[in-house]
Short mmCIF file of C-alpha atoms and ligand atoms in Angstrom, two decimals:
data_model
loop_
_atom_site.label_atom_id
_atom_site.label_comp_id
_atom_site.label_asym_id
_atom_site.label_seq_id
_atom_site.Cartn_x
_atom_site.Cartn_y
_atom_site.Cartn_z
CA MET A 12 85.43 154.97 64.72
CA PHE A 13 83.34 151.94 64.04
CA ASP A 14 80.21 151.06 65.94
CA ALA A 15 80.60 148.05 68.22
CA ALA A 16 78.78 145.11 66.69
CA THR A 17 78.32 141.39 67.13
CA THR A 18 76.62 138.66 65.17
CA LYS A 19 73.82 138.37 67.76
CA GLU A 20 71.15 138.89 65.09
CA THR A 21 72.52 136.27 62.73
CA THR A 22 74.04 133.59 64.94
CA ARG A 23 71.51 131.09 66.09
CA PHE A 24 71.85 127.38 65.61
CA GLU A 25 69.39 124.88 67.01
CA GLY A 26 70.65 121.35 67.33
CA LEU A 27 71.60 119.21 70.30
CA VAL A 28 71.79 122.56 72.07
CA THR A 29 71.03 126.08 70.93
CA VAL A 30 74.09 128.16 70.06
CA GLU A 31 73.71 131.94 70.17
CA ASP A 32 75.99 134.93 70.10
CA THR A 33 75.48 136.50 73.54
CA GLY A 34 75.85 139.97 72.05
CA LEU A 35 77.78 142.97 73.28
CA ALA A 36 79.04 142.82 76.83
CA GLY A 37 81.34 144.94 78.91
CA MET A 38 84.49 142.98 79.80
CA ILE A 39 87.00 144.50 82.16
CA THR A 40 90.31 142.81 82.91
CA ILE A 41 91.43 143.24 86.50
CA ARG A 42 94.94 142.23 87.48
CA GLY A 43 96.48 142.51 90.90
CA ALA A 44 96.86 140.66 94.17
CA ARG A 45 93.53 139.76 95.68
CA SER A 46 94.85 140.79 99.11
CA GLU A 47 95.66 144.26 97.80
CA ILE A 48 92.69 145.15 95.59
CA GLY A 49 89.96 142.67 96.58
CA GLY A 50 88.17 145.00 99.00
CA ALA A 51 88.17 148.13 96.86
CA MET A 52 87.15 146.12 93.82
CA SER A 53 84.34 144.33 95.55
CA ASP A 54 82.95 147.63 96.92
CA THR A 55 83.05 149.31 93.49
CA VAL A 56 81.55 146.41 91.57
CA GLY A 57 79.08 145.29 94.23
CA LEU A 58 80.07 141.62 94.03
CA PRO A 59 82.16 139.37 96.24
CA VAL A 60 85.55 138.34 94.87
CA PRO A 61 85.15 134.81 93.46
CA GLU A 62 87.09 131.87 94.82
CA THR A 63 89.48 130.03 92.50
CA LEU A 64 87.66 128.71 89.39
CA ARG A 65 84.39 130.38 90.45
CA VAL A 66 82.11 133.15 89.24
CA THR A 67 80.06 135.50 91.39
CA THR A 68 77.06 137.28 89.92
CA ASP A 69 74.01 139.37 90.77
CA GLY A 70 72.38 138.68 87.41
CA ARG A 71 73.50 142.02 86.01
CA ARG A 72 77.25 141.89 86.55
CA SER A 73 79.51 138.88 86.97
CA LEU A 74 82.99 138.59 88.34
CA ALA A 75 84.94 135.61 87.05
CA TRP A 76 88.21 134.10 88.28
CA MET A 77 90.78 134.06 85.48
CA SER A 78 94.08 133.29 87.24
CA PRO A 79 95.59 133.74 90.72
CA ASP A 80 96.08 137.45 89.98
CA GLU A 81 93.44 138.09 87.33
CA LEU A 82 89.68 138.56 87.30
CA MET A 83 87.26 139.41 84.52
CA LEU A 84 84.29 141.64 85.20
CA PHE A 85 81.31 141.21 82.90
CA CYS A 86 78.92 144.17 82.86
CA GLY A 87 76.71 146.16 80.53
CA HIS A 88 78.57 147.20 77.38
CA GLU A 89 77.54 150.83 77.92
CA GLU A 90 78.80 151.01 81.50
CA ALA A 91 82.19 149.34 80.90
CA ALA A 92 84.29 152.44 80.23
CA ASP A 93 82.92 154.30 83.24
CA LEU A 94 83.17 151.28 85.52
CA ALA A 95 86.76 150.63 84.42
CA ALA A 96 87.65 154.23 85.24
CA ARG A 97 86.06 153.98 88.67
CA LEU A 98 87.84 150.68 89.35
CA ALA A 99 91.16 152.20 88.30
CA GLU A 100 90.57 155.08 90.69
CA ALA A 101 89.56 152.78 93.55
CA THR A 102 92.71 150.68 93.12
CA ALA A 103 95.06 153.55 92.20
CA ARG A 104 97.23 153.10 95.28
CA ALA A 105 97.79 149.38 94.68
CA HIS A 106 99.92 147.56 92.12
CA ALA A 107 97.03 146.77 89.82
CA LEU A 108 95.89 146.98 86.22
CA ILE A 109 92.32 147.70 85.15
CA LEU A 110 91.49 147.72 81.46
CA ASP A 111 88.28 147.83 79.44
CA MET A 112 88.78 144.84 77.13
CA SER A 113 85.20 144.66 75.83
CA ASP A 114 86.33 144.52 72.19
CA ALA A 115 88.83 141.70 72.70
CA ARG A 116 86.53 138.78 73.17
CA THR A 117 83.27 137.23 72.00
CA LEU A 118 80.69 135.45 74.14
CA PHE A 119 78.42 132.60 73.12
CA THR A 120 75.45 131.27 75.07
CA LEU A 121 74.58 127.58 74.84
CA THR A 122 71.20 126.46 76.12
CA GLY A 123 69.71 123.02 76.35
CA ALA A 124 69.70 119.93 78.51
CA GLU A 125 72.69 119.82 80.85
CA ALA A 126 73.86 116.46 79.49
CA SER A 127 73.75 117.83 75.93
CA LEU A 128 75.68 120.95 76.93
CA ARG A 129 78.37 118.77 78.51
CA GLU A 130 78.47 116.56 75.42
CA VAL A 131 78.84 119.42 72.94
CA LEU A 132 81.73 120.92 74.90
CA ALA A 133 83.37 117.53 75.47
CA LYS A 134 83.82 117.23 71.71
CA LEU A 135 85.94 120.37 71.67
CA THR A 136 87.94 120.42 74.89
CA PRO A 137 90.22 117.97 76.70
CA ALA A 138 88.75 119.23 80.00
CA ASP A 139 86.74 116.72 82.01
CA MET A 140 83.11 117.66 81.40
CA ARG A 141 81.61 115.32 83.99
CA THR A 142 79.59 116.93 86.79
CA GLN A 143 82.17 116.18 89.47
CA ALA A 144 84.94 117.89 87.49
CA PHE A 145 82.90 120.75 86.03
CA PRO A 146 80.06 121.48 88.47
CA ARG A 147 77.59 124.35 88.18
CA GLY A 148 79.16 127.61 89.27
CA MET A 149 82.58 126.75 87.88
CA ILE A 150 84.63 128.51 85.22
CA ARG A 151 87.25 126.54 83.30
CA ARG A 152 89.77 128.10 80.97
CA THR A 153 90.78 125.51 78.44
CA ARG A 154 91.42 124.71 74.83
CA LEU A 155 88.57 124.59 72.29
CA ALA A 156 89.98 122.60 69.35
CA GLN A 157 92.87 124.84 68.22
CA VAL A 158 92.30 127.95 70.33
CA SER A 159 92.05 129.12 73.93
CA GLY A 160 88.63 129.63 75.45
CA ALA A 161 86.75 129.77 78.70
CA ILE A 162 83.53 128.01 79.66
CA TRP A 163 81.33 128.58 82.66
CA TRP A 164 77.82 128.04 83.91
CA ALA A 165 75.44 130.97 84.07
CA ASP A 166 72.90 131.14 86.90
CA ASP A 167 70.06 130.00 84.65
CA GLY A 168 71.80 126.74 83.76
CA SER A 169 72.99 127.89 80.36
CA LEU A 170 76.62 127.65 79.39
CA ARG A 171 78.80 130.60 78.41
CA VAL A 172 81.69 130.17 76.03
CA MET A 173 84.26 132.93 75.61
CA CYS A 174 87.03 133.23 73.05
CA PHE A 175 89.11 135.92 71.44
CA ARG A 176 87.10 137.87 68.90
CA SER A 177 89.76 137.22 66.27
CA VAL A 178 88.80 133.53 66.32
CA ALA A 179 85.05 133.99 66.93
CA ASP A 180 84.05 132.72 63.47
CA TYR A 181 86.14 129.60 64.02
CA VAL A 182 84.65 128.92 67.45
CA ARG A 183 81.14 129.63 66.18
CA GLY A 184 81.71 126.99 63.51
CA LEU A 185 83.05 124.53 66.06
CA LEU A 186 80.11 124.98 68.42
CA CYS A 187 77.48 124.66 65.69
CA HIS A 188 79.21 121.62 64.26
CA ALA A 189 79.51 119.95 67.67
CA ALA A 190 75.83 120.71 68.25
CA HIS A 191 74.69 119.19 64.96
CA PRO A 192 71.88 116.68 65.61
CA ALA A 193 73.64 114.03 63.51
CA SER A 194 76.66 114.15 65.85
CA TRP A 195 74.77 112.92 68.92
CA VAL A 196 76.83 110.61 71.13
CA GLY A 197 74.79 110.29 74.30
CA HIS A 198 77.72 109.81 76.66
CA PHE A 199 76.43 112.13 79.35
CA ARG A 200 73.17 111.51 81.20
CA ASP A 201 70.87 114.06 82.86
CA MET B 18 98.14 111.22 77.52
CA LEU B 19 99.79 113.27 80.23
CA ILE B 20 97.62 115.04 82.80
CA LEU B 21 99.24 117.51 85.20
CA THR B 22 97.52 119.33 88.06
CA CYS B 23 98.35 123.03 87.94
CA PRO B 24 99.55 123.97 91.44
CA TYR B 25 98.08 127.48 91.10
CA CYS B 26 94.51 126.80 90.04
CA GLY B 27 94.14 123.10 90.81
CA VAL B 28 92.94 122.30 87.30
CA ARG B 29 93.78 118.82 86.04
CA ALA B 30 95.15 120.00 82.74
CA ASP B 31 95.66 117.85 79.70
CA GLU B 32 99.08 117.96 78.04
CA THR B 33 97.53 119.83 75.11
CA GLU B 34 96.40 122.64 77.43
CA LEU B 35 100.00 123.13 78.53
CA ALA B 36 103.16 124.46 76.92
CA PRO B 37 106.35 122.53 77.67
CA GLY B 38 109.36 124.40 79.02
CA GLY B 39 112.02 121.70 79.12
CA GLU B 40 114.17 120.55 81.99
CA ALA B 41 113.73 122.38 85.30
CA HIS B 42 116.28 123.82 87.72
CA VAL B 43 118.92 124.43 85.05
CA ALA B 44 121.52 126.78 86.55
CA ARG B 45 121.64 130.02 84.58
CA HIS B 46 125.00 131.27 83.34
CA GLY B 47 125.34 134.62 81.61
CA PRO B 48 127.96 137.32 81.04
CA GLY B 49 131.27 136.47 82.66
CA ALA B 50 130.64 132.74 82.70
CA SER B 51 133.15 130.30 81.24
CA ASP B 52 132.44 128.82 77.82
CA GLU B 53 131.88 125.43 79.47
CA ALA B 54 129.32 126.79 81.93
CA PHE B 55 127.49 128.74 79.22
CA GLU B 56 127.42 125.68 76.96
CA ALA B 57 126.00 123.61 79.82
CA TYR B 58 123.31 126.22 80.47
CA LEU B 59 122.33 126.46 76.81
CA PHE B 60 122.64 122.91 75.55
CA LEU B 61 123.45 120.19 78.06
CA ARG B 62 120.50 118.39 79.61
CA ALA B 63 120.31 115.38 81.89
CA ASN B 64 117.70 113.51 79.80
CA PRO B 65 117.39 110.86 82.54
CA ARG B 66 115.77 107.49 82.34
CA GLY B 67 113.42 107.78 85.31
CA LEU B 68 112.59 110.75 87.49
CA HIS B 69 112.64 114.01 85.55
CA TYR B 70 111.89 117.57 86.67
CA GLU B 71 110.27 119.75 84.04
CA ARG B 72 108.88 123.22 83.49
CA TRP B 73 105.38 123.58 82.11
CA ARG B 74 103.12 126.55 81.50
CA HIS B 75 99.35 126.40 81.97
CA ALA B 76 99.01 128.11 78.59
CA HIS B 77 95.32 127.47 77.82
CA GLY B 78 94.46 128.29 81.42
CA CYS B 79 95.74 130.51 84.21
CA GLY B 80 98.92 131.21 82.23
CA LYS B 81 101.33 130.44 85.07
CA TRP B 82 104.62 128.54 84.84
CA PHE B 83 104.98 125.59 87.19
CA HIS B 84 107.14 122.53 87.77
CA ALA B 85 106.33 118.86 87.35
CA ALA B 86 108.15 115.71 88.44
CA ARG B 87 107.44 112.63 86.37
CA ASP B 88 108.98 109.33 85.41
CA THR B 89 110.18 109.20 81.81
CA VAL B 90 109.95 105.40 81.74
CA THR B 91 106.48 104.85 83.17
CA MET B 92 105.04 108.29 82.27
CA GLY B 93 103.79 108.32 85.88
CA VAL B 94 103.42 111.78 87.39
CA VAL B 95 105.06 112.11 90.80
CA GLY B 96 103.75 115.61 91.49
CA THR B 97 103.65 119.28 90.52
CA TYR B 98 104.90 122.30 92.43
CA PRO B 99 105.13 126.09 92.00
CA ALA B 100 107.78 127.83 89.93
CA GLN B 101 109.25 129.95 92.71
CA VAL B 102 111.83 127.40 93.86
CA THR B 103 115.34 126.46 92.71
CA GLU B 104 115.09 122.78 93.61
CA PRO B 105 112.30 120.22 93.90
CA PRO B 106 110.56 119.75 97.25
CA ALA B 107 111.95 116.87 99.31
CA GLU B 108 108.81 114.75 99.01
CA LEU B 109 109.15 114.71 95.22
CA SER B 110 112.83 113.86 95.10
CA ARG B 111 112.22 110.18 94.31
CA PRO B 112 109.32 108.33 92.68
CA ARG B 113 106.46 107.26 94.89
CA GLY B 114 106.86 103.69 96.15
CA SER B 115 110.58 103.41 95.47
ZN1 ZN C 327 96.65 126.94 86.24
#
């Protein structure tokens, strides 16, 4: 066995925005019909089931919409295995799949002025980064240059970027490059 | 640039966030079918000049397959609809305004 590790200690780039590796997080994939497992899931996790393209959070755990029949639960890395087991038990009678996927993906945190955050992401994704299309509280799965990713707003106004861990180095490079001070465009306004 | 609204999540997805699936509503022919029917299922496509029904997958998104109706001449999108149908909804059966 290897110890779980991230590049949290070494990834930090300060430019138009600050790019950081968010560090280890528990990530639990939840698949099933909302009508069948929503109640049991919400009770176990302690969070309301998010609406389409939304994230619910209590600051400690977050529940993010992934698709019509998929949610992602973000929690402490150390509690993920236990929480996944309890979720599986709570939804055992339904047609559902609960899996601790903490090792599958990497999270980045981008902090800075909102306009700069929108600008950095707009260089990498075809998604509309204007406020009306990507308001606070929204999660958007999209394409980041050549790979799939997800972006959403955290409660504190920072931006989370998620990608598969297998392409984390690539996405880290993309984010730092797009945040380079010399690449300022100034399209978005605060 | 083609932008299609995914009928499942409502995202206005760029063409590059989607995976194309070719012509929609192609009748499937398998074991027991005549050679002609199987050939039509595998190879023959309408390739119309005008209204075209297509399959698309929201690949860099919710992952679901859906349908789109668009005009191959103007590139105008008439609408999108879920995958669980065998023919387009009536309101998308001809281009808007014609
Ligand atoms: Zn979708």
